[in-house]
Amino acid sequence: MNSAVIVFPGSNCDRDLAVALEQVIGRKPTMVWHQDSALPDGTDFIAIPGGFSYGDYLRSGAMAARSPITRAVKDAAARGVPVLGVCNGFQVLTEAGMLPGALMRNAGLNFVCRPVPLEVENSRSLFTSRYDAGETVVFPVAHHDGNYQADEATLDRLEGEGRVAFRYLDQVNGSARAIAGIVNDAGNVLGMMPHPERALEPAHGNTDGRRLFEGLLETVAA
Amino acid sequence: MKARVFITLKPGVLDPQGKAIHHALEGLGFSGVNDVRAGKLIELDLAESTSDGDIEEMCRKLLANTVIENFRIERLEQVA
């Protein structure tokens, strides 16, 4: 699998994602700078990392969503290339219009940084095939703007179409219907606030995140 | 030519920052504040040829996230 990790000024989880991908896939991802306008030929998986791209100026993810590389990511996603956006990556995906809704300031106004239990809502997506539906996993969160909001019709549609991938089991940030991660209608783009790449090896506290990358590898390689 | 763009949260969208400001005002002893909504003001210095449509497009494409925000454009007359 040829993976690419997009790097914006202010990304700070790009190396975490790169380490996770290399561990699971066995190949280093290509780090792609935000001003590049094309992805490497043959890229079959794209990860958009967490962090504070462009200092969260204007709105979290707003600038990154309009950068040259994001146009290339959009085109690749339209061709069916799987895209994972974690934390700031999720914010970028909503700002780019690749996922519905928006991520607003946490309801409690505090930066939330702790491991949180999540329910895997849908195990049929290409990102969650290695999990059981209804299973509880624990991933760390670290965000200030993780409060997922969309209008009622959009929320109903996401739920009705089985596009909620992960839900918080605790009150974390005020997200509508406790949504922690969603997929697009084609099923190849996942945005999530919790960090699966920070739950990869025993030293992290748990290894629940590992199966996300394993499932992805299996699907992409198939 | 100068223009101001006012960006506000759509009605019904929860505004945690507005809520915190509201609480702080009450904490300072100001009574009678029914609600607080926080927004943004962006000032643009534009070429004279910039049309209303251009500014609106700037708002839709970048300045506002129309999923959660409304915008209002105010053109400022040139001060002689």
Short mmCIF file of N, CA and C in Angstrom, two decimals, chain A residues 24-172:
data_model
loop_
_atom_site.label_atom_id
_atom_site.label_comp_id
_atom_site.label_asym_id
_atom_site.label_seq_id
_atom_site.Cartn_x
_atom_site.Cartn_y
_atom_site.Cartn_z
N VAL A 24 2.24 -0.75 10.69
CA VAL A 24 1.20 -1.69 10.28
C VAL A 24 1.41 -2.14 8.82
N ILE A 25 1.79 -1.19 7.97
CA ILE A 25 1.90 -1.51 6.54
C ILE A 25 3.27 -2.07 6.19
N GLY A 26 4.26 -1.64 6.96
CA GLY A 26 5.61 -2.10 6.67
C GLY A 26 6.33 -1.22 5.66
N ARG A 27 5.69 -0.13 5.27
CA ARG A 27 6.34 0.82 4.34
C ARG A 27 6.13 2.23 4.84
N LYS A 28 7.16 3.04 4.69
CA LYS A 28 7.03 4.44 5.10
C LYS A 28 6.06 5.16 4.17
N PRO A 29 5.19 5.98 4.72
CA PRO A 29 4.34 6.80 3.85
C PRO A 29 5.16 7.95 3.26
N THR A 30 4.69 8.51 2.16
CA THR A 30 5.30 9.72 1.62
C THR A 30 4.70 10.91 2.35
N MET A 31 5.55 11.80 2.85
CA MET A 31 5.05 13.00 3.51
C MET A 31 4.86 14.06 2.41
N VAL A 32 3.65 14.56 2.26
CA VAL A 32 3.34 15.48 1.16
C VAL A 32 3.05 16.87 1.72
N TRP A 33 3.81 17.85 1.29
CA TRP A 33 3.71 19.22 1.78
C TRP A 33 2.47 19.90 1.20
N HIS A 34 1.87 20.79 1.97
CA HIS A 34 0.58 21.39 1.60
C HIS A 34 0.62 22.20 0.32
N GLN A 35 1.82 22.68 -0.07
CA GLN A 35 1.87 23.50 -1.27
C GLN A 35 2.05 22.68 -2.54
N ASP A 36 2.31 21.38 -2.36
CA ASP A 36 2.36 20.51 -3.54
C ASP A 36 0.95 20.45 -4.12
N SER A 37 0.89 20.34 -5.44
CA SER A 37 -0.46 20.30 -6.02
C SER A 37 -0.83 18.90 -6.48
N ALA A 38 0.09 17.95 -6.31
CA ALA A 38 -0.22 16.59 -6.74
C ALA A 38 0.28 15.59 -5.70
N LEU A 39 -0.41 14.46 -5.64
CA LEU A 39 0.02 13.35 -4.78
C LEU A 39 0.96 12.47 -5.58
N PRO A 40 1.83 11.70 -4.91
CA PRO A 40 2.69 10.79 -5.67
C PRO A 40 1.84 9.81 -6.48
N ASP A 41 2.32 9.45 -7.66
CA ASP A 41 1.60 8.48 -8.50
C ASP A 41 1.40 7.19 -7.71
N GLY A 42 0.23 6.61 -7.85
CA GLY A 42 -0.02 5.31 -7.22
C GLY A 42 -0.38 5.40 -5.75
N THR A 43 -0.66 6.62 -5.25
CA THR A 43 -1.07 6.74 -3.85
C THR A 43 -2.40 6.02 -3.67
N ASP A 44 -2.43 5.03 -2.75
CA ASP A 44 -3.72 4.36 -2.56
C ASP A 44 -4.29 4.53 -1.16
N PHE A 45 -3.68 5.40 -0.37
CA PHE A 45 -4.30 5.79 0.90
C PHE A 45 -3.74 7.14 1.32
N ILE A 46 -4.62 8.03 1.79
CA ILE A 46 -4.20 9.38 2.21
C ILE A 46 -4.64 9.62 3.65
N ALA A 47 -3.70 10.11 4.46
CA ALA A 47 -4.04 10.45 5.84
C ALA A 47 -3.83 11.94 6.07
N ILE A 48 -4.80 12.58 6.68
CA ILE A 48 -4.69 14.00 7.05
C ILE A 48 -4.56 14.05 8.57
N PRO A 49 -3.43 14.55 9.05
CA PRO A 49 -3.12 14.41 10.47
C PRO A 49 -3.76 15.47 11.36
N GLY A 50 -3.61 15.24 12.65
CA GLY A 50 -4.05 16.21 13.64
C GLY A 50 -3.04 17.34 13.78
N GLY A 51 -3.43 18.33 14.55
CA GLY A 51 -2.55 19.47 14.76
C GLY A 51 -3.34 20.76 14.71
N PHE A 52 -2.64 21.81 14.39
CA PHE A 52 -3.25 23.14 14.34
C PHE A 52 -2.85 23.81 13.04
N SER A 53 -3.30 23.24 11.92
CA SER A 53 -2.87 23.75 10.62
C SER A 53 -3.16 25.24 10.54
N TYR A 54 -2.18 25.98 10.08
CA TYR A 54 -2.28 27.44 9.91
C TYR A 54 -2.74 28.11 11.22
N GLY A 55 -2.33 27.52 12.36
CA GLY A 55 -2.66 28.14 13.64
C GLY A 55 -4.16 28.23 13.92
N ASP A 56 -4.94 27.38 13.26
CA ASP A 56 -6.40 27.44 13.43
C ASP A 56 -6.98 28.81 13.04
N TYR A 57 -6.25 29.56 12.23
CA TYR A 57 -6.75 30.89 11.83
C TYR A 57 -8.08 30.79 11.11
N LEU A 58 -8.90 31.77 11.32
CA LEU A 58 -10.26 31.89 10.79
C LEU A 58 -11.18 30.85 11.42
N ARG A 59 -11.00 29.58 11.08
CA ARG A 59 -11.70 28.47 11.73
C ARG A 59 -10.75 27.27 11.62
N SER A 60 -10.84 26.34 12.57
CA SER A 60 -9.97 25.17 12.52
C SER A 60 -10.14 24.45 11.18
N GLY A 61 -9.06 24.27 10.48
CA GLY A 61 -9.10 23.53 9.21
C GLY A 61 -9.47 24.37 8.00
N ALA A 62 -9.87 25.64 8.21
CA ALA A 62 -10.39 26.44 7.10
C ALA A 62 -9.33 26.72 6.04
N MET A 63 -8.13 27.08 6.48
CA MET A 63 -7.07 27.41 5.52
C MET A 63 -6.57 26.15 4.81
N ALA A 64 -6.37 25.10 5.60
CA ALA A 64 -5.86 23.84 5.02
C ALA A 64 -6.82 23.31 3.97
N ALA A 65 -8.12 23.51 4.20
CA ALA A 65 -9.12 22.99 3.26
C ALA A 65 -9.04 23.68 1.91
N ARG A 66 -8.39 24.87 1.87
CA ARG A 66 -8.28 25.62 0.61
C ARG A 66 -6.86 25.59 0.05
N SER A 67 -6.00 24.75 0.60
CA SER A 67 -4.62 24.72 0.11
C SER A 67 -4.51 23.84 -1.13
N PRO A 68 -3.45 24.03 -1.93
CA PRO A 68 -3.35 23.30 -3.20
C PRO A 68 -3.48 21.79 -3.06
N ILE A 69 -2.84 21.20 -2.05
CA ILE A 69 -2.84 19.73 -1.97
C ILE A 69 -4.25 19.20 -1.68
N THR A 70 -5.07 20.03 -1.01
CA THR A 70 -6.40 19.53 -0.66
C THR A 70 -7.26 19.31 -1.92
N ARG A 71 -6.98 20.12 -2.96
CA ARG A 71 -7.70 19.87 -4.22
C ARG A 71 -7.34 18.49 -4.78
N ALA A 72 -6.06 18.14 -4.66
CA ALA A 72 -5.61 16.83 -5.15
C ALA A 72 -6.21 15.71 -4.30
N VAL A 73 -6.32 15.96 -3.00
CA VAL A 73 -6.92 14.95 -2.10
C VAL A 73 -8.39 14.75 -2.46
N LYS A 74 -9.08 15.87 -2.75
CA LYS A 74 -10.50 15.79 -3.15
C LYS A 74 -10.67 14.95 -4.41
N ASP A 75 -9.80 15.22 -5.40
CA ASP A 75 -9.87 14.47 -6.66
C ASP A 75 -9.63 12.99 -6.42
N ALA A 76 -8.63 12.69 -5.58
CA ALA A 76 -8.30 11.28 -5.31
C ALA A 76 -9.47 10.61 -4.60
N ALA A 77 -10.08 11.32 -3.64
CA ALA A 77 -11.22 10.75 -2.90
C ALA A 77 -12.37 10.47 -3.86
N ALA A 78 -12.56 11.39 -4.83
CA ALA A 78 -13.64 11.20 -5.81
C ALA A 78 -13.41 9.97 -6.67
N ARG A 79 -12.12 9.61 -6.84
CA ARG A 79 -11.79 8.39 -7.59
C ARG A 79 -11.88 7.14 -6.72
N GLY A 80 -12.16 7.33 -5.41
CA GLY A 80 -12.34 6.18 -4.54
C GLY A 80 -11.16 5.87 -3.63
N VAL A 81 -10.09 6.70 -3.69
CA VAL A 81 -8.94 6.47 -2.81
C VAL A 81 -9.39 6.72 -1.35
N PRO A 82 -9.10 5.77 -0.44
CA PRO A 82 -9.50 6.00 0.95
C PRO A 82 -8.75 7.17 1.59
N VAL A 83 -9.47 7.98 2.34
CA VAL A 83 -8.89 9.14 3.03
C VAL A 83 -9.30 9.08 4.50
N LEU A 84 -8.32 9.20 5.38
CA LEU A 84 -8.59 9.25 6.83
C LEU A 84 -8.17 10.61 7.35
N GLY A 85 -9.06 11.31 8.00
CA GLY A 85 -8.73 12.58 8.64
C GLY A 85 -8.92 12.44 10.14
N VAL A 86 -7.84 12.66 10.89
CA VAL A 86 -7.91 12.52 12.35
C VAL A 86 -7.80 13.90 12.98
N CYS A 87 -8.73 14.23 13.87
CA CYS A 87 -8.67 15.45 14.66
C CYS A 87 -8.68 16.68 13.74
N ASN A 88 -7.59 17.41 13.62
CA ASN A 88 -7.56 18.54 12.68
C ASN A 88 -7.87 18.04 11.26
N GLY A 89 -7.50 16.81 10.98
CA GLY A 89 -7.81 16.22 9.67
C GLY A 89 -9.31 16.12 9.43
N PHE A 90 -10.06 15.80 10.48
CA PHE A 90 -11.53 15.75 10.40
C PHE A 90 -12.05 17.17 10.14
N GLN A 91 -11.49 18.14 10.84
CA GLN A 91 -11.90 19.54 10.65
C GLN A 91 -11.64 19.98 9.21
N VAL A 92 -10.49 19.56 8.66
CA VAL A 92 -10.15 19.91 7.28
C VAL A 92 -11.17 19.28 6.32
N LEU A 93 -11.53 18.03 6.57
CA LEU A 93 -12.47 17.33 5.67
C LEU A 93 -13.85 17.98 5.68
N THR A 94 -14.31 18.45 6.84
CA THR A 94 -15.61 19.13 6.86
C THR A 94 -15.50 20.50 6.20
N GLU A 95 -14.40 21.22 6.47
CA GLU A 95 -14.22 22.54 5.84
C GLU A 95 -14.11 22.42 4.33
N ALA A 96 -13.54 21.32 3.85
CA ALA A 96 -13.37 21.12 2.41
C ALA A 96 -14.66 20.62 1.76
N GLY A 97 -15.68 20.37 2.57
CA GLY A 97 -16.94 19.89 2.03
C GLY A 97 -16.90 18.41 1.66
N MET A 98 -15.88 17.70 2.14
CA MET A 98 -15.78 16.27 1.83
C MET A 98 -16.59 15.43 2.83
N LEU A 99 -16.91 16.03 3.95
CA LEU A 99 -17.81 15.42 4.94
C LEU A 99 -18.79 16.49 5.38
N PRO A 100 -20.03 16.11 5.71
CA PRO A 100 -21.01 17.11 6.11
C PRO A 100 -20.78 17.60 7.54
N GLY A 101 -21.40 18.73 7.88
CA GLY A 101 -21.36 19.24 9.25
C GLY A 101 -20.16 20.11 9.51
N ALA A 102 -19.96 20.44 10.79
CA ALA A 102 -18.86 21.31 11.18
C ALA A 102 -18.42 20.95 12.59
N LEU A 103 -17.16 21.26 12.91
CA LEU A 103 -16.64 21.00 14.25
C LEU A 103 -16.45 22.32 14.96
N MET A 104 -17.21 22.50 16.03
CA MET A 104 -17.22 23.78 16.73
C MET A 104 -16.47 23.67 18.05
N ARG A 105 -16.31 24.81 18.71
CA ARG A 105 -15.66 24.84 20.03
C ARG A 105 -16.35 23.85 20.97
N ASN A 106 -15.55 23.09 21.75
CA ASN A 106 -16.11 22.15 22.72
C ASN A 106 -17.14 22.85 23.60
N ALA A 107 -18.21 22.12 23.90
CA ALA A 107 -19.30 22.73 24.67
C ALA A 107 -18.80 23.25 26.02
N GLY A 108 -17.85 22.57 26.63
CA GLY A 108 -17.32 22.99 27.92
C GLY A 108 -16.25 24.06 27.81
N LEU A 109 -15.92 24.45 26.60
CA LEU A 109 -14.90 25.46 26.26
C LEU A 109 -13.47 25.03 26.58
N ASN A 110 -13.30 23.89 27.26
CA ASN A 110 -11.95 23.44 27.60
C ASN A 110 -11.35 22.59 26.50
N PHE A 111 -10.03 22.64 26.41
CA PHE A 111 -9.30 21.67 25.59
C PHE A 111 -9.43 20.33 26.29
N VAL A 112 -9.87 19.31 25.59
CA VAL A 112 -10.06 17.99 26.20
C VAL A 112 -8.94 17.08 25.74
N CYS A 113 -8.21 16.49 26.69
CA CYS A 113 -7.06 15.66 26.36
C CYS A 113 -7.05 14.46 27.29
N ARG A 114 -7.62 13.35 26.84
CA ARG A 114 -7.65 12.14 27.66
C ARG A 114 -8.11 10.96 26.81
N PRO A 115 -7.86 9.73 27.29
CA PRO A 115 -8.41 8.58 26.57
C PRO A 115 -9.92 8.53 26.78
N VAL A 116 -10.66 8.27 25.72
CA VAL A 116 -12.12 8.20 25.86
C VAL A 116 -12.65 6.89 25.28
N PRO A 117 -13.65 6.31 25.95
CA PRO A 117 -14.28 5.12 25.39
C PRO A 117 -15.21 5.49 24.24
N LEU A 118 -15.18 4.67 23.20
CA LEU A 118 -16.00 4.90 22.01
C LEU A 118 -16.73 3.62 21.67
N GLU A 119 -17.89 3.78 21.08
CA GLU A 119 -18.57 2.60 20.55
C GLU A 119 -18.33 2.57 19.04
N VAL A 120 -17.92 1.41 18.54
CA VAL A 120 -17.83 1.23 17.09
C VAL A 120 -19.24 0.99 16.60
N GLU A 121 -19.74 1.96 15.86
CA GLU A 121 -21.15 1.91 15.49
C GLU A 121 -21.35 1.04 14.25
N ASN A 122 -20.38 1.13 13.35
CA ASN A 122 -20.52 0.46 12.07
C ASN A 122 -19.24 -0.29 11.78
N SER A 123 -19.31 -1.59 11.65
CA SER A 123 -18.09 -2.37 11.40
C SER A 123 -18.00 -2.78 9.93
N ARG A 124 -18.88 -2.21 9.12
CA ARG A 124 -18.87 -2.59 7.70
C ARG A 124 -18.01 -1.65 6.85
N SER A 125 -17.59 -0.51 7.42
CA SER A 125 -16.81 0.42 6.60
C SER A 125 -15.42 -0.14 6.38
N LEU A 126 -14.73 0.37 5.35
CA LEU A 126 -13.41 -0.17 5.06
C LEU A 126 -12.40 0.18 6.14
N PHE A 127 -12.78 1.11 7.03
CA PHE A 127 -11.88 1.49 8.12
C PHE A 127 -12.16 0.68 9.38
N THR A 128 -13.34 0.11 9.49
CA THR A 128 -13.72 -0.52 10.76
C THR A 128 -14.01 -2.01 10.62
N SER A 129 -13.54 -2.61 9.52
CA SER A 129 -13.88 -4.01 9.27
C SER A 129 -13.29 -4.96 10.31
N ARG A 130 -12.23 -4.53 10.98
CA ARG A 130 -11.60 -5.40 11.98
C ARG A 130 -12.22 -5.25 13.38
N TYR A 131 -13.26 -4.43 13.47
CA TYR A 131 -13.94 -4.27 14.76
C TYR A 131 -15.31 -4.94 14.68
N ASP A 132 -15.89 -5.20 15.86
CA ASP A 132 -17.26 -5.69 15.90
C ASP A 132 -18.18 -4.50 16.14
N ALA A 133 -19.33 -4.52 15.47
CA ALA A 133 -20.30 -3.45 15.71
C ALA A 133 -20.71 -3.51 17.18
N GLY A 134 -20.76 -2.36 17.82
CA GLY A 134 -21.16 -2.30 19.22
C GLY A 134 -20.00 -2.48 20.19
N GLU A 135 -18.83 -2.80 19.65
CA GLU A 135 -17.64 -2.99 20.49
C GLU A 135 -17.20 -1.65 21.09
N THR A 136 -16.65 -1.72 22.31
CA THR A 136 -16.10 -0.52 22.93
C THR A 136 -14.58 -0.50 22.74
N VAL A 137 -14.07 0.62 22.24
CA VAL A 137 -12.62 0.81 22.10
C VAL A 137 -12.25 2.09 22.82
N VAL A 138 -10.98 2.22 23.15
CA VAL A 138 -10.52 3.44 23.82
C VAL A 138 -9.42 4.10 22.98
N PHE A 139 -9.70 5.32 22.52
CA PHE A 139 -8.71 6.11 21.78
C PHE A 139 -8.51 7.43 22.55
N PRO A 140 -7.31 7.99 22.50
CA PRO A 140 -7.15 9.31 23.11
C PRO A 140 -7.79 10.41 22.24
N VAL A 141 -8.28 11.44 22.90
CA VAL A 141 -8.68 12.66 22.18
C VAL A 141 -7.79 13.79 22.69
N ALA A 142 -7.59 14.80 21.86
CA ALA A 142 -6.84 15.99 22.24
C ALA A 142 -7.29 17.11 21.32
N HIS A 143 -8.34 17.81 21.74
CA HIS A 143 -8.87 18.85 20.85
C HIS A 143 -9.63 19.93 21.60
N HIS A 144 -9.74 21.07 20.93
CA HIS A 144 -10.51 22.20 21.46
C HIS A 144 -11.80 22.39 20.67
N ASP A 145 -11.73 22.01 19.40
CA ASP A 145 -12.88 22.17 18.51
C ASP A 145 -13.32 20.81 17.99
N GLY A 146 -14.01 20.06 18.84
CA GLY A 146 -14.41 18.70 18.44
C GLY A 146 -15.89 18.48 18.54
N ASN A 147 -16.61 19.57 18.73
CA ASN A 147 -18.05 19.55 18.96
C ASN A 147 -18.76 19.44 17.60
N TYR A 148 -19.09 18.20 17.21
CA TYR A 148 -19.65 17.97 15.87
C TYR A 148 -21.11 18.45 15.81
N GLN A 149 -21.37 19.28 14.83
CA GLN A 149 -22.73 19.81 14.66
C GLN A 149 -23.14 19.73 13.19
N ALA A 150 -24.40 19.38 12.99
CA ALA A 150 -24.99 19.40 11.64
C ALA A 150 -26.48 19.57 11.85
N ASP A 151 -27.20 19.93 10.78
CA ASP A 151 -28.64 20.09 10.98
C ASP A 151 -29.29 18.72 11.18
N GLU A 152 -30.51 18.74 11.71
CA GLU A 152 -31.18 17.49 12.08
C GLU A 152 -31.32 16.53 10.91
N ALA A 153 -31.61 17.09 9.71
CA ALA A 153 -31.81 16.24 8.54
C ALA A 153 -30.52 15.50 8.21
N THR A 154 -29.38 16.22 8.32
CA THR A 154 -28.09 15.60 8.04
C THR A 154 -27.77 14.51 9.06
N LEU A 155 -28.05 14.82 10.33
CA LEU A 155 -27.78 13.83 11.38
C LEU A 155 -28.63 12.58 11.17
N ASP A 156 -29.91 12.78 10.81
CA ASP A 156 -30.79 11.64 10.56
C ASP A 156 -30.26 10.81 9.39
N ARG A 157 -29.79 11.52 8.36
CA ARG A 157 -29.28 10.81 7.19
C ARG A 157 -28.04 10.00 7.54
N LEU A 158 -27.11 10.62 8.29
CA LEU A 158 -25.88 9.92 8.70
C LEU A 158 -26.22 8.65 9.47
N GLU A 159 -27.17 8.77 10.38
CA GLU A 159 -27.54 7.61 11.19
C GLU A 159 -28.28 6.58 10.35
N GLY A 160 -29.20 7.06 9.52
CA GLY A 160 -30.01 6.16 8.70
C GLY A 160 -29.17 5.37 7.71
N GLU A 161 -28.11 6.00 7.22
CA GLU A 161 -27.26 5.34 6.21
C GLU A 161 -26.09 4.59 6.84
N GLY A 162 -26.07 4.53 8.16
CA GLY A 162 -25.00 3.79 8.84
C GLY A 162 -23.65 4.45 8.68
N ARG A 163 -23.63 5.79 8.60
CA ARG A 163 -22.37 6.49 8.34
C ARG A 163 -21.71 7.03 9.61
N VAL A 164 -22.31 6.76 10.77
CA VAL A 164 -21.63 7.10 12.02
C VAL A 164 -20.69 5.92 12.32
N ALA A 165 -19.39 6.19 12.28
CA ALA A 165 -18.42 5.11 12.50
C ALA A 165 -18.16 4.92 13.99
N PHE A 166 -17.98 6.02 14.71
CA PHE A 166 -17.69 5.96 16.14
C PHE A 166 -18.56 6.96 16.89
N ARG A 167 -18.97 6.54 18.10
CA ARG A 167 -19.73 7.42 18.98
C ARG A 167 -19.06 7.47 20.35
N TYR A 168 -19.08 8.65 20.98
CA TYR A 168 -18.55 8.76 22.34
C TYR A 168 -19.50 8.06 23.31
N LEU A 169 -18.93 7.37 24.29
CA LEU A 169 -19.76 6.77 25.33
C LEU A 169 -19.87 7.71 26.53
N ASP A 170 -18.94 8.66 26.65
CA ASP A 170 -19.00 9.67 27.71
C ASP A 170 -19.36 11.01 27.07
N GLN A 171 -19.69 11.98 27.91
CA GLN A 171 -19.83 13.35 27.42
C GLN A 171 -18.41 13.90 27.24
N VAL A 172 -18.03 14.23 26.02
CA VAL A 172 -16.66 14.67 25.76
C VAL A 172 -16.61 16.14 25.34
#
